[in-house]
Coordinates of C-alpha atoms and ligand atoms in Angstrom, one line a residue:
Chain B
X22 CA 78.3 -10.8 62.6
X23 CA 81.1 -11.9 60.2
X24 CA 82.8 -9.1 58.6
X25 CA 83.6 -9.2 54.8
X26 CA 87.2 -9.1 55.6
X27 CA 87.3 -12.8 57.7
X28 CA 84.8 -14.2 54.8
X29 CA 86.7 -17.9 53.5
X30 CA 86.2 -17.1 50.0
X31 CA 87.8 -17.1 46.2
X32 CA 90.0 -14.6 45.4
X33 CA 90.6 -13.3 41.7
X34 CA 92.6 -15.7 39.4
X35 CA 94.7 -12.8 38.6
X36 CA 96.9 -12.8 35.4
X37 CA 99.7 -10.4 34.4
X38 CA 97.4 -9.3 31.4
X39 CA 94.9 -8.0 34.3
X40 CA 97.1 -7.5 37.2
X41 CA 97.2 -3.7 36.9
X42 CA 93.5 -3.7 37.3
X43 CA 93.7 -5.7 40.9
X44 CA 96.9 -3.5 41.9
X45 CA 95.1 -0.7 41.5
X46 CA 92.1 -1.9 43.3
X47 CA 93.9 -2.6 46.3
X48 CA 95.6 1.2 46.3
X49 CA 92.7 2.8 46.1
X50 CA 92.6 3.4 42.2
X51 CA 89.7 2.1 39.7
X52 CA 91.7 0.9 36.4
X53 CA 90.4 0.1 33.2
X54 CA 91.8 -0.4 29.7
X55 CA 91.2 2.6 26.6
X56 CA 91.7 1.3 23.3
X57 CA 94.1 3.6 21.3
X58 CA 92.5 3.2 18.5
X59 CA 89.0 3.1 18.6
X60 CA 88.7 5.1 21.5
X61 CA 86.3 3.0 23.4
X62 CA 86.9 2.0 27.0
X63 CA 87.1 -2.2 27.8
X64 CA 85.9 -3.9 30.6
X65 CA 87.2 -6.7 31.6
X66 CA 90.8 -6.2 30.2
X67 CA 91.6 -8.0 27.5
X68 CA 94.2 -9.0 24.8
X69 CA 92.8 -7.1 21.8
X70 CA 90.4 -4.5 22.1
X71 CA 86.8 -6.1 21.2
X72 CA 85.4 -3.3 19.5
X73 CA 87.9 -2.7 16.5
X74 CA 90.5 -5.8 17.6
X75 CA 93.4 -3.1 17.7
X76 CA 96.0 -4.3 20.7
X77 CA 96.5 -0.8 21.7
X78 CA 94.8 -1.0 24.5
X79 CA 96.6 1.4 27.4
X80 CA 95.3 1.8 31.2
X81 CA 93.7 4.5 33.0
X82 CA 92.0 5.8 36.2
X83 CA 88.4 5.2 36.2
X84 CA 86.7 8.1 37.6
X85 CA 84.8 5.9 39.9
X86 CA 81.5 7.2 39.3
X87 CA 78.8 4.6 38.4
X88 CA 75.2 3.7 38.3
X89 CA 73.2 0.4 39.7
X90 CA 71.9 -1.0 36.2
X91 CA 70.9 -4.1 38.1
X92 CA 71.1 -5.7 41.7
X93 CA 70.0 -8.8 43.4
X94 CA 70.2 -9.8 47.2
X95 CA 71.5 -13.0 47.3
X96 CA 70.1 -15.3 50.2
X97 CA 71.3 -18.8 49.1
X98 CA 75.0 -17.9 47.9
X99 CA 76.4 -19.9 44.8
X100 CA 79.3 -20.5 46.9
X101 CA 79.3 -21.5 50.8
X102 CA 82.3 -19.0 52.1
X103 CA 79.7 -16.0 51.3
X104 CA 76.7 -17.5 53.7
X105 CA 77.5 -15.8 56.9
X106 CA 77.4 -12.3 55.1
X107 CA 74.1 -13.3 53.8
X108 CA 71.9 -11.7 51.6
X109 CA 73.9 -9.2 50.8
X110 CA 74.0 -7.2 47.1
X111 CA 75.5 -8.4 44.0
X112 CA 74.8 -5.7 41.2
X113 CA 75.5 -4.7 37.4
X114 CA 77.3 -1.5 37.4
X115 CA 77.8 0.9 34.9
X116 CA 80.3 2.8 35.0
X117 CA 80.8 6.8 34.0
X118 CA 83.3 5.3 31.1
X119 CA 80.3 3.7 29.9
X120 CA 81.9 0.0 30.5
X121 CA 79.6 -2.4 32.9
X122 CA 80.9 -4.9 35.5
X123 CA 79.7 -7.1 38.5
X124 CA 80.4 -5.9 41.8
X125 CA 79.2 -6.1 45.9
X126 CA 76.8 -3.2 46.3
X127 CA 78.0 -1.7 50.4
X128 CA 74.5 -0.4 51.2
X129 CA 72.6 -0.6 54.5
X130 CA 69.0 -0.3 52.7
X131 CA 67.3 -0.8 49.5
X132 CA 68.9 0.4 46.7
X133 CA 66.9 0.7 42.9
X134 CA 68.1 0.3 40.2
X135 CA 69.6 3.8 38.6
X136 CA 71.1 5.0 42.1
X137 CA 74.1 6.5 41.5
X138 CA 77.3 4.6 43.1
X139 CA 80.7 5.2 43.6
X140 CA 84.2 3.2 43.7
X141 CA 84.7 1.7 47.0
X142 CA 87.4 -0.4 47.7
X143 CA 86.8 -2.8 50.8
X144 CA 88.6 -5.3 52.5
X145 CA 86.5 -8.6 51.5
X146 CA 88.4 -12.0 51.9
X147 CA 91.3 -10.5 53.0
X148 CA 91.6 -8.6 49.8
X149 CA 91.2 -5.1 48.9
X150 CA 88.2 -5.6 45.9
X151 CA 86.7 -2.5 44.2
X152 CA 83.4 -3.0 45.5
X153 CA 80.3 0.1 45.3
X154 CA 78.8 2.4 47.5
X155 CA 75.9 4.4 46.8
X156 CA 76.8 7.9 46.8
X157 CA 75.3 9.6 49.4
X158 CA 72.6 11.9 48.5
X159 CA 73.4 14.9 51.2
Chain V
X5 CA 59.6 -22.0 -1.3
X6 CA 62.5 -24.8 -0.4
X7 CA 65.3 -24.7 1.8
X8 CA 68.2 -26.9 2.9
X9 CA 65.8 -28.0 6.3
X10 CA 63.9 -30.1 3.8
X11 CA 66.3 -32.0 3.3
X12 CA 66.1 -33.7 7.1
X13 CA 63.3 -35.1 9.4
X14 CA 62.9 -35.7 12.8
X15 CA 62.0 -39.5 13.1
X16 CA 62.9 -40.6 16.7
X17 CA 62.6 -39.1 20.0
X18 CA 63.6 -40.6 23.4
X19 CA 63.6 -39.4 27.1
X20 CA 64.0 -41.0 30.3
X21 CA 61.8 -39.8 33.5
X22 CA 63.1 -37.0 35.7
X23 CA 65.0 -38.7 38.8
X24 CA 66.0 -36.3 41.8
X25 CA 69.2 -38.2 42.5
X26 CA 71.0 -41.1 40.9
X27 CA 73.9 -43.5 42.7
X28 CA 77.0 -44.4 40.9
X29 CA 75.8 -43.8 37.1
X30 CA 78.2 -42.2 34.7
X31 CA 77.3 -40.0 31.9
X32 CA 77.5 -42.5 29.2
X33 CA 75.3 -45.2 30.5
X34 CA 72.8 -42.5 30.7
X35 CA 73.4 -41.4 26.8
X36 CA 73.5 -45.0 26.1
X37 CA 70.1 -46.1 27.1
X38 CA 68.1 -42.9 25.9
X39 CA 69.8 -43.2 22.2
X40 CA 68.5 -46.4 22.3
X41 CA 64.8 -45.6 22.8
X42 CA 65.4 -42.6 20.5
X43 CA 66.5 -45.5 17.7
X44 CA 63.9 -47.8 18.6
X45 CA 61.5 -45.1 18.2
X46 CA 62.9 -44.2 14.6
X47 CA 63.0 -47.7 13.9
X48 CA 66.5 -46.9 13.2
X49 CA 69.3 -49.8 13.4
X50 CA 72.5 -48.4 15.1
X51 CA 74.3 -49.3 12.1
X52 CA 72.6 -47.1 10.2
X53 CA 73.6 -43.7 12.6
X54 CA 76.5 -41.9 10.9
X55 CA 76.3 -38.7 12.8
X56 CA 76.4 -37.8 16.2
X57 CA 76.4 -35.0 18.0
X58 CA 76.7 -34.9 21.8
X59 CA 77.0 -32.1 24.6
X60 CA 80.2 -31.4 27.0
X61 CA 80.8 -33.9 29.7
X62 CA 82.3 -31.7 32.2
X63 CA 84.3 -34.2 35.3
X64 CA 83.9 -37.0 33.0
X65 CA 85.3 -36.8 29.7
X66 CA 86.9 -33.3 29.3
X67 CA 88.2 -33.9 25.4
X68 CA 87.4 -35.9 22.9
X69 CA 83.5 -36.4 23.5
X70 CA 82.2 -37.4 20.4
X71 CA 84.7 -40.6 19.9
X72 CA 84.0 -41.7 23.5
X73 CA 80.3 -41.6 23.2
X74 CA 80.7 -43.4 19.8
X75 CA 83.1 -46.1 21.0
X76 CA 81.1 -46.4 23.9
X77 CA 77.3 -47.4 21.5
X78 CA 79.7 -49.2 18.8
X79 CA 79.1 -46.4 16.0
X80 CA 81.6 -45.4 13.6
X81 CA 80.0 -41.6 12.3
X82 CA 81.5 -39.7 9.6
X83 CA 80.2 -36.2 11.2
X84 CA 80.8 -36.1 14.9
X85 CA 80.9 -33.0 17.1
X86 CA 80.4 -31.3 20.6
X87 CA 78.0 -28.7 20.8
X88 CA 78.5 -26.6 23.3
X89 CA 75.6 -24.1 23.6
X90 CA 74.2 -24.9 27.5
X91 CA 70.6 -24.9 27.9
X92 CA 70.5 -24.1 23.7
X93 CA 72.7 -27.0 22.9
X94 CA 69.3 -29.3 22.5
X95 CA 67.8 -27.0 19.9
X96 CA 71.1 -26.5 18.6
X97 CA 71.7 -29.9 17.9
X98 CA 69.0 -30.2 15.5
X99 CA 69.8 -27.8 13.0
X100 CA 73.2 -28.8 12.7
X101 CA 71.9 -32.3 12.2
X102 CA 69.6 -31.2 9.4
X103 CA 72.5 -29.0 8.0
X104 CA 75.1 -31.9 8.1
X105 CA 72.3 -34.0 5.6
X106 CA 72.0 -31.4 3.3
X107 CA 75.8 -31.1 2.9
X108 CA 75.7 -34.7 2.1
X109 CA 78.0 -35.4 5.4
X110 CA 75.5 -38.5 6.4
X111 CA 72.4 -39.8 6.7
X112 CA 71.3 -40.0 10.2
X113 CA 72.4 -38.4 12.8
X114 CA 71.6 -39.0 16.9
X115 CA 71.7 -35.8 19.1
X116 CA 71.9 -36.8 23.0
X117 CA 72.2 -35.5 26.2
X118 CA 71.9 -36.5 29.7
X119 CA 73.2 -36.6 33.5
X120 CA 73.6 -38.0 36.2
X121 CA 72.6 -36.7 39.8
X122 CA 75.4 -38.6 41.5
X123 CA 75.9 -37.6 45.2
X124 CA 79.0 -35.9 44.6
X125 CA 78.9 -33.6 40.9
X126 CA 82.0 -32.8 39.8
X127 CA 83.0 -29.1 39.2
X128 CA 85.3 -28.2 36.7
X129 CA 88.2 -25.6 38.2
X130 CA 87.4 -22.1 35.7
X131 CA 90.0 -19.8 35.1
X132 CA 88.4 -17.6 32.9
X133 CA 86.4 -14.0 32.8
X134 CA 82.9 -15.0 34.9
X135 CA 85.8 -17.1 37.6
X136 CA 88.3 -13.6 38.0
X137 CA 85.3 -11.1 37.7
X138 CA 82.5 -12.2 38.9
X139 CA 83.0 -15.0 41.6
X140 CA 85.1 -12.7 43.9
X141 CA 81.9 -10.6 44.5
X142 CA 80.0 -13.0 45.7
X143 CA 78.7 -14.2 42.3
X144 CA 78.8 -18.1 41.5
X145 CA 76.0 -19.6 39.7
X146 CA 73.0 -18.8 37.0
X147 CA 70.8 -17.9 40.1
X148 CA 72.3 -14.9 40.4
X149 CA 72.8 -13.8 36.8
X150 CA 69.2 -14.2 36.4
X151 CA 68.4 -12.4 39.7
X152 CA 69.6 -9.4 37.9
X153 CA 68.1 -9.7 34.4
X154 CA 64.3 -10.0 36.2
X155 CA 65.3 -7.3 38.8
X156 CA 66.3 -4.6 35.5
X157 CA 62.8 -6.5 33.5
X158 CA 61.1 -5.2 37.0
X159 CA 62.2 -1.7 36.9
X160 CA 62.1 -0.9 33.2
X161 CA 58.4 -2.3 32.8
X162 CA 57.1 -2.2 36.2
X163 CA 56.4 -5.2 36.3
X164 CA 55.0 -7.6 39.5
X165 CA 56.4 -10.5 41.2
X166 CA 52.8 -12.3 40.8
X167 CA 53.7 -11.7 37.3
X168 CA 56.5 -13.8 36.9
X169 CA 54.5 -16.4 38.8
X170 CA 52.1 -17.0 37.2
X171 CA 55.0 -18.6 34.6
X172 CA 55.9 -21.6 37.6
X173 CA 52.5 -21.8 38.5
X174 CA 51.9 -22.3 34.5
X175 CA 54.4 -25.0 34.3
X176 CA 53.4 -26.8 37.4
X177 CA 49.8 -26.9 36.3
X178 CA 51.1 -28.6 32.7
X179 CA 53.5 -30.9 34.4
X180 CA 49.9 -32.6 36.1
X181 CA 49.8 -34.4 32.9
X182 CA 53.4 -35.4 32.3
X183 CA 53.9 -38.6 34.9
X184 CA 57.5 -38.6 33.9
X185 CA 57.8 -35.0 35.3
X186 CA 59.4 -34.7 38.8
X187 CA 56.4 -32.3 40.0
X188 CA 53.9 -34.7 38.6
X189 CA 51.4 -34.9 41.5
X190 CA 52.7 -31.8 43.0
X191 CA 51.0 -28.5 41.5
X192 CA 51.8 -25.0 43.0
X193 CA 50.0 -21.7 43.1
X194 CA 51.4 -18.4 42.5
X195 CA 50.7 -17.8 46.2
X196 CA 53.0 -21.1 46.9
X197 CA 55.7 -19.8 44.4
X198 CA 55.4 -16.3 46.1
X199 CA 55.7 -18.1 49.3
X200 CA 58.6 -19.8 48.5
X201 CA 62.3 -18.5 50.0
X202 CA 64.0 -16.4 48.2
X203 CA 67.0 -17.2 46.6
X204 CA 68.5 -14.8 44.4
X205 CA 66.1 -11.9 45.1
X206 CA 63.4 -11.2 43.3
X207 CA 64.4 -15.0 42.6
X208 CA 61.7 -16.9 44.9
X209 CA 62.7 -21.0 44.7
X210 CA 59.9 -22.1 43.0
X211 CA 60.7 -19.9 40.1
X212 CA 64.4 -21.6 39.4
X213 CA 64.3 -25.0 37.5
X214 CA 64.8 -28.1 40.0
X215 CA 68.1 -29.7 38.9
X216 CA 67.7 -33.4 38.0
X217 CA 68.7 -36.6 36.2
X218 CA 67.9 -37.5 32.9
X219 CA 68.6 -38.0 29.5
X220 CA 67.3 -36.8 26.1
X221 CA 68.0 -37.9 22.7
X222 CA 66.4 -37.0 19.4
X223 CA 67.1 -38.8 15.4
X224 CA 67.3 -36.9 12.5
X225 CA 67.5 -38.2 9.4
X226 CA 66.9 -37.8 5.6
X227 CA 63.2 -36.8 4.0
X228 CA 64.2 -40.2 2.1
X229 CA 64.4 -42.4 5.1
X230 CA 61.8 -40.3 7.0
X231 CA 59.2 -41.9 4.9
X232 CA 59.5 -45.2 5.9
X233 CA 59.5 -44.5 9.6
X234 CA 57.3 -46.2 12.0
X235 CA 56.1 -42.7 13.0
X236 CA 55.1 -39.7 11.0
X237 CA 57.8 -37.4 10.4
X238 CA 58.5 -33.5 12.1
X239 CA 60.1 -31.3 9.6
X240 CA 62.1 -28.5 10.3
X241 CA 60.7 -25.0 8.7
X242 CA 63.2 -22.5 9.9
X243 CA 65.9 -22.3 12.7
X244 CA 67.9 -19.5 14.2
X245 CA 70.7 -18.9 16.6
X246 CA 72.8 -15.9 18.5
X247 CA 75.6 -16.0 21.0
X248 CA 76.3 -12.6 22.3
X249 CA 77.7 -12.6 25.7
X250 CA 79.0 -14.8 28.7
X251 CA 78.9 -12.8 31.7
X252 CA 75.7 -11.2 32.7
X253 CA 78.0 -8.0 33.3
X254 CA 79.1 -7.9 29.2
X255 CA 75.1 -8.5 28.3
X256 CA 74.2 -5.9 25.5
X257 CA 70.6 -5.8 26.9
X258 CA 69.5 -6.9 30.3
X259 CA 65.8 -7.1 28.9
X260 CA 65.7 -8.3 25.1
X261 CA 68.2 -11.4 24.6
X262 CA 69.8 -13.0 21.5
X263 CA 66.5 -14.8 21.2
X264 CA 64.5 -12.4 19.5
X265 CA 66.7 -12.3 16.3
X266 CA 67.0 -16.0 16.4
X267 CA 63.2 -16.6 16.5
X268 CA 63.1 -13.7 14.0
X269 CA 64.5 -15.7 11.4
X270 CA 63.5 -19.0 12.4
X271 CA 59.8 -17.7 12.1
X272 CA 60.9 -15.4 8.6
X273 CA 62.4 -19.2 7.2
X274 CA 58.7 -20.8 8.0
X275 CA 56.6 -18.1 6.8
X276 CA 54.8 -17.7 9.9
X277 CA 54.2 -16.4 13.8
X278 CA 54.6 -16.8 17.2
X279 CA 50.8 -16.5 17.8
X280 CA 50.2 -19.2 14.8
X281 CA 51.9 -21.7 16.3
X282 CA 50.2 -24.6 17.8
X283 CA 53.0 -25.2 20.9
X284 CA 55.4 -22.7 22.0
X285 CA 58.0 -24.5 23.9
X286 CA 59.8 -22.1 25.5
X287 CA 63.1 -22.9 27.5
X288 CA 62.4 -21.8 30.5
X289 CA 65.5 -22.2 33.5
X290 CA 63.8 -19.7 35.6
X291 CA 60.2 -17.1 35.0
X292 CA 62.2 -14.4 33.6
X293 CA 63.6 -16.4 30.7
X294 CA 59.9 -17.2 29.9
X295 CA 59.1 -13.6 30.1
X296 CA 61.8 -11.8 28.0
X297 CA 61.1 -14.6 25.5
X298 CA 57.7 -13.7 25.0
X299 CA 57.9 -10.1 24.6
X300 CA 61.0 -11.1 22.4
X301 CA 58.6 -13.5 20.4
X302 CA 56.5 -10.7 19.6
X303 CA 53.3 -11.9 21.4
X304 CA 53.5 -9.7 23.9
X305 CA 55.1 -5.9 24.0
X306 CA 57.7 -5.1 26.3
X307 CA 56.3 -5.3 29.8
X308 CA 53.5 -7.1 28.8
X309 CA 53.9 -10.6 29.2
X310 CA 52.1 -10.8 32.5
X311 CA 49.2 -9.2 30.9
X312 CA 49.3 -11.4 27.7
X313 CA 49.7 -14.8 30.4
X314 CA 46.5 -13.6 32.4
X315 CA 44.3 -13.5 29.0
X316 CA 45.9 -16.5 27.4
X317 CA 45.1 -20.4 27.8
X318 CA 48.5 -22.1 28.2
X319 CA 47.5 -25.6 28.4
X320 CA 46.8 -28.4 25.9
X321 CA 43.4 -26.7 25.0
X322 CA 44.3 -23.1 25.7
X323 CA 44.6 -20.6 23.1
X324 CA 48.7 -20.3 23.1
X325 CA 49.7 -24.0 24.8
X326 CA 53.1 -23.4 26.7
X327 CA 55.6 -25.9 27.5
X328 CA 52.9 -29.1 27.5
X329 CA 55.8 -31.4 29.3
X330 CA 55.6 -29.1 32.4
X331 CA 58.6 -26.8 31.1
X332 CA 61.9 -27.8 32.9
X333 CA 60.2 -25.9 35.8
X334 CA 58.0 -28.8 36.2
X335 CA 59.4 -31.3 34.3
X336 CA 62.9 -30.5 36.4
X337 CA 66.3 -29.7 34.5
X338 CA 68.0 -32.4 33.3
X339 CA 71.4 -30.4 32.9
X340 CA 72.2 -29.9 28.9
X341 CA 69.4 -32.2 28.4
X342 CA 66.5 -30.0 29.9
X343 CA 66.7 -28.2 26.6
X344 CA 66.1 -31.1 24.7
X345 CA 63.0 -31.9 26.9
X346 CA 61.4 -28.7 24.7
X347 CA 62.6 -30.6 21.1
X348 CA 60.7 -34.0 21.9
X349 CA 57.9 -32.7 23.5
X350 CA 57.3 -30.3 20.0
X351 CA 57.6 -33.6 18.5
X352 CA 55.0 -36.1 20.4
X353 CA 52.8 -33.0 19.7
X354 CA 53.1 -32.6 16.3
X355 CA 52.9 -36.7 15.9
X356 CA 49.9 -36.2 17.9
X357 CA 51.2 -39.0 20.0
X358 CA 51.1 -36.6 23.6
X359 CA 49.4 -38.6 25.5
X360 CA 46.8 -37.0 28.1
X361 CA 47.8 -33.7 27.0
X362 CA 47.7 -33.5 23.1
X363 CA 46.8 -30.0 21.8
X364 CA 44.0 -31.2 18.8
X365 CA 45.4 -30.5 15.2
X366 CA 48.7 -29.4 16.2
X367 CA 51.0 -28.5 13.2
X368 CA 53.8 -26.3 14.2
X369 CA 55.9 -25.7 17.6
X370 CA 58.3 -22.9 18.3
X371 CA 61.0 -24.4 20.4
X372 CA 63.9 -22.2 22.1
X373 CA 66.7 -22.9 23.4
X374 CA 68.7 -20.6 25.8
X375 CA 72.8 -21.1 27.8
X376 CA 74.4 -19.0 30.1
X377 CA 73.1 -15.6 31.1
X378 CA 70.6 -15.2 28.2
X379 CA 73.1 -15.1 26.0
X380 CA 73.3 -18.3 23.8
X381 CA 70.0 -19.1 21.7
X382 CA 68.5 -20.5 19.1
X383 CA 64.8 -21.0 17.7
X384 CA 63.6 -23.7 15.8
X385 CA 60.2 -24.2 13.8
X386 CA 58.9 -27.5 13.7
X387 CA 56.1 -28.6 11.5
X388 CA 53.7 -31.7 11.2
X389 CA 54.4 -33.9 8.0
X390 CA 51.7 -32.5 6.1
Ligands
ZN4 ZN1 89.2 -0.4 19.7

């Protein structure tokens, strides 16, 4: 079984504008954007903030809670590097913050839509991602 | 009541069959001999088309679309643009046409699409949001982003995968009567689209639209010239549009879309109903985009579309027709053009000139148009001439 970390896959096309969110993913820390002036958090980061278009937008640890909002198992990948690892779970996730983004859902069973997930970062391409797990019920 | 659609007509349609795969076309040959059955069916000289509007040529001809496409028919227009609205560029074509006439732009404008299915499709290289957010995860392609809108549509409502079904089946069943259609001679059961591999859980194969070639092109001219066309004329009563996202990640609903205000006020400009209409053609890239449109549309509450497709007759002599061409689910997707497949099939209804499936007395046709991850749209209502 191919692990995520040998997968031959697309990496992010990183910026400098959203380089302190992949840094952080890959030391263990969930970053998103605040805007200073509206007080709403962003997801993905962004120039201006596109609630109230203010550019003080400033970085902080997310507290890596989240919730599935959607999921799907993906048997025929868009993209060939992912087939050996397939299906595995792409979902919608919210997070606590209240922003939503796409990430792999780490889960060994089914997983409905409203479990509650946390930050995971993982090893995927040769790249640590922030990627979910659910959070385990115990 | 007036409005600035009156000013415009729709006076000549043209399509070319569905074809799985094509060798060694290029885009423009494609445009160039489906705006030449749309202008032979307007009775339209090409001299006399001073507007065009044409979709993104991705691989082929990144920039400067609308003067290649013109140089390459020998038109000169004096209103030319891209329009850039995926799977709702078709619809959104139309109303731009209409609203370039009543500014007093031009006179006659041709809206075309098409593609070829070459062995070897070009992709463009992204560097954008849905390329650094979503494609690291695993994440490439509408499959997916649709995969997730029916999954959240399944457990808000409740509802069943034979639900969704019965939408394919639907289409298949129309596309019997649409020879041009690539599953003409090739119905399907919801127990075959059930049967069908998964793709994109709860995606089943037979629910996603078939990619093919093709090529779409409608004319829209002035009331004036409208009158002396060798067909009778479709007006346009009311038209709507929304863009609201990109990525299915930034969508402000996962189970109403940008449709339902743009059929809202498409319907408000006509004075009339989803249920009223005598064709709803529904864009329809996968079962769940059928769905959420019809609860959007009104004619079913939330959750309830399966209910309202179980009670409902959806071919030519059904109750609520849907999709009469087969849908792009059985007509296959023509790229940007499968949108436009829902435009000209309105039309030959409302001419009454569907042959083997016209829908008796047909006077007005909701079309939809839908891009990306349910997040571009626009509605259109199209009447018959009275
Ligand atoms: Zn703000």
């Amino acid at each position: 079984m191919t692990a995520l970390s040998d997968l031959k896959i697309p990496g992010p096309t990183v910026i400098a504008l959203t380089k302190p969110f992949w840094d952080g993913a890959a030391a263990g820390r969930l970053m998103i954007q605040r805007c200073g002036a509206c007080g709403q958090a962003v997801f993905y980061p962004r120039a201006i903030c596109p609630h109230c278009w203010s550019d003080r937008l400033g970085w902080e640890q997310a507290s890596g809670e989240a919730r599935l909002k959607s999921f799907s198992d993906i048997h025929k990948p868009g993209h060939p590097g992912w087939a050996p690892v397939a299906p595995y779970v792409v979902g919608l996730v919210e997070l606590a913050e209240g922003v939503t983004m796409l990430s792999l859902i780490l889960a060994d069973g089914p997983v409905p839509v409203g479990t509650p997930l946390r930050f995971a970062p993982t090893d995927i391409g040769g790249r640590v991602l922030p990627a979910f797990r659910p959070v385990d019920p115990g | 009541m007036t409005s600035a659609w009156d000013s415009a007509a729709i006076v000549g349609i043209g399509e070319l069959p569905a074809e799985r795969h094509t060798e060694n076309v290029t885009t423009l040959e494609v445009l160039a001999r489906v705006a030449r059955l749309a202008a032979q069916d307007a009775g339209v000289e090409p001299g006399e088309i001073d507007g065009l509007l044409v979709g993104p040529q991705v691989g082929e001809t990144p920039q400067h679309v609308p003067a290649t496409v013109a140089e390459y028919l020998g038109l000169k227009p004096v209103m030319a643009n891209v329009v850039d609205l995926g799977g709702a560029s078709g619809a959104g074509m139309i109303w731009r046409a209409a609203a370039a006439i009543a500014a007093g732009m031009c006179e006659t404008v041709l809206c075309v699409l098409g593609n070829h299915r070459n062995p070897e499709a070009p992709r463009s290289p992204n560097r954008n949001p849905i390329r650094e957010f979503d494609v690291p995860f695993g994440a490439s392609g509408a499959n997916t982003s649709y995969a997730l809108l029916m999954q959240a549509h399944m457990a808000a409502y409740g509802c069943r995968p034979e639900d969704y079904a019965l939408i394919a089946a639907a289409a298949r069943t129309n596309a019997q009567a649409n020879p041009d259609a690539i599953f003409y001679g090739k119905p399907a059961t919801v127990e075959d689209v059930l049967a069908s591999p998964l793709v994109a859980a709860p995606l089943h194969l037979l629910e996603c639209v078939m990619p093919v070639a093709g090529g779409d092109a409608v004319i829209v001219t002035t009331r004036a010239k409208a009158e002396r066309a060798p067909h009778k004329p479709v007006r346009l009563l009311g038209a709507g549009e929304k863009i609201t996202h990109r990525a299915v990640s930034q969508a402000p609903s996962l189970t109403s879309g940008p449709l339902k205000p743009a059929m809202e006020k498409a319907l408000a400009e006509a004075g009339r109903t989803a249920g009223e209409m005598s064709l709803l053609s529904l864009y329809d890239c996968y079962t769940i985009m059928v769905a959420t449109t019809i609860e959007d549309a009104g004619l079913a509450p939330p959750g309830g579309f399966g209910a309202f497709l179980r009670r409902t007759g959806l071919g030519p002599d059904g109750d609520h027709p849907l999709n009469t061409h087969g849908g792009q689910l059985g007509f296959g997707q023509p790229d940007l053009a499968g949108g436009m497949t829902h435009v000209v099939e309105a039309v030959r209804q409302l001419r009454g000139s569907a042959e083997g499936r016209q829908i008796k007395g047909a006077t007005s046709a909701l079309v939809t148009g839908n891009g990306a991850t349910m997040s571009e749209a626009n509605a259109l209502v199209l009447g018959a001439e009275a």
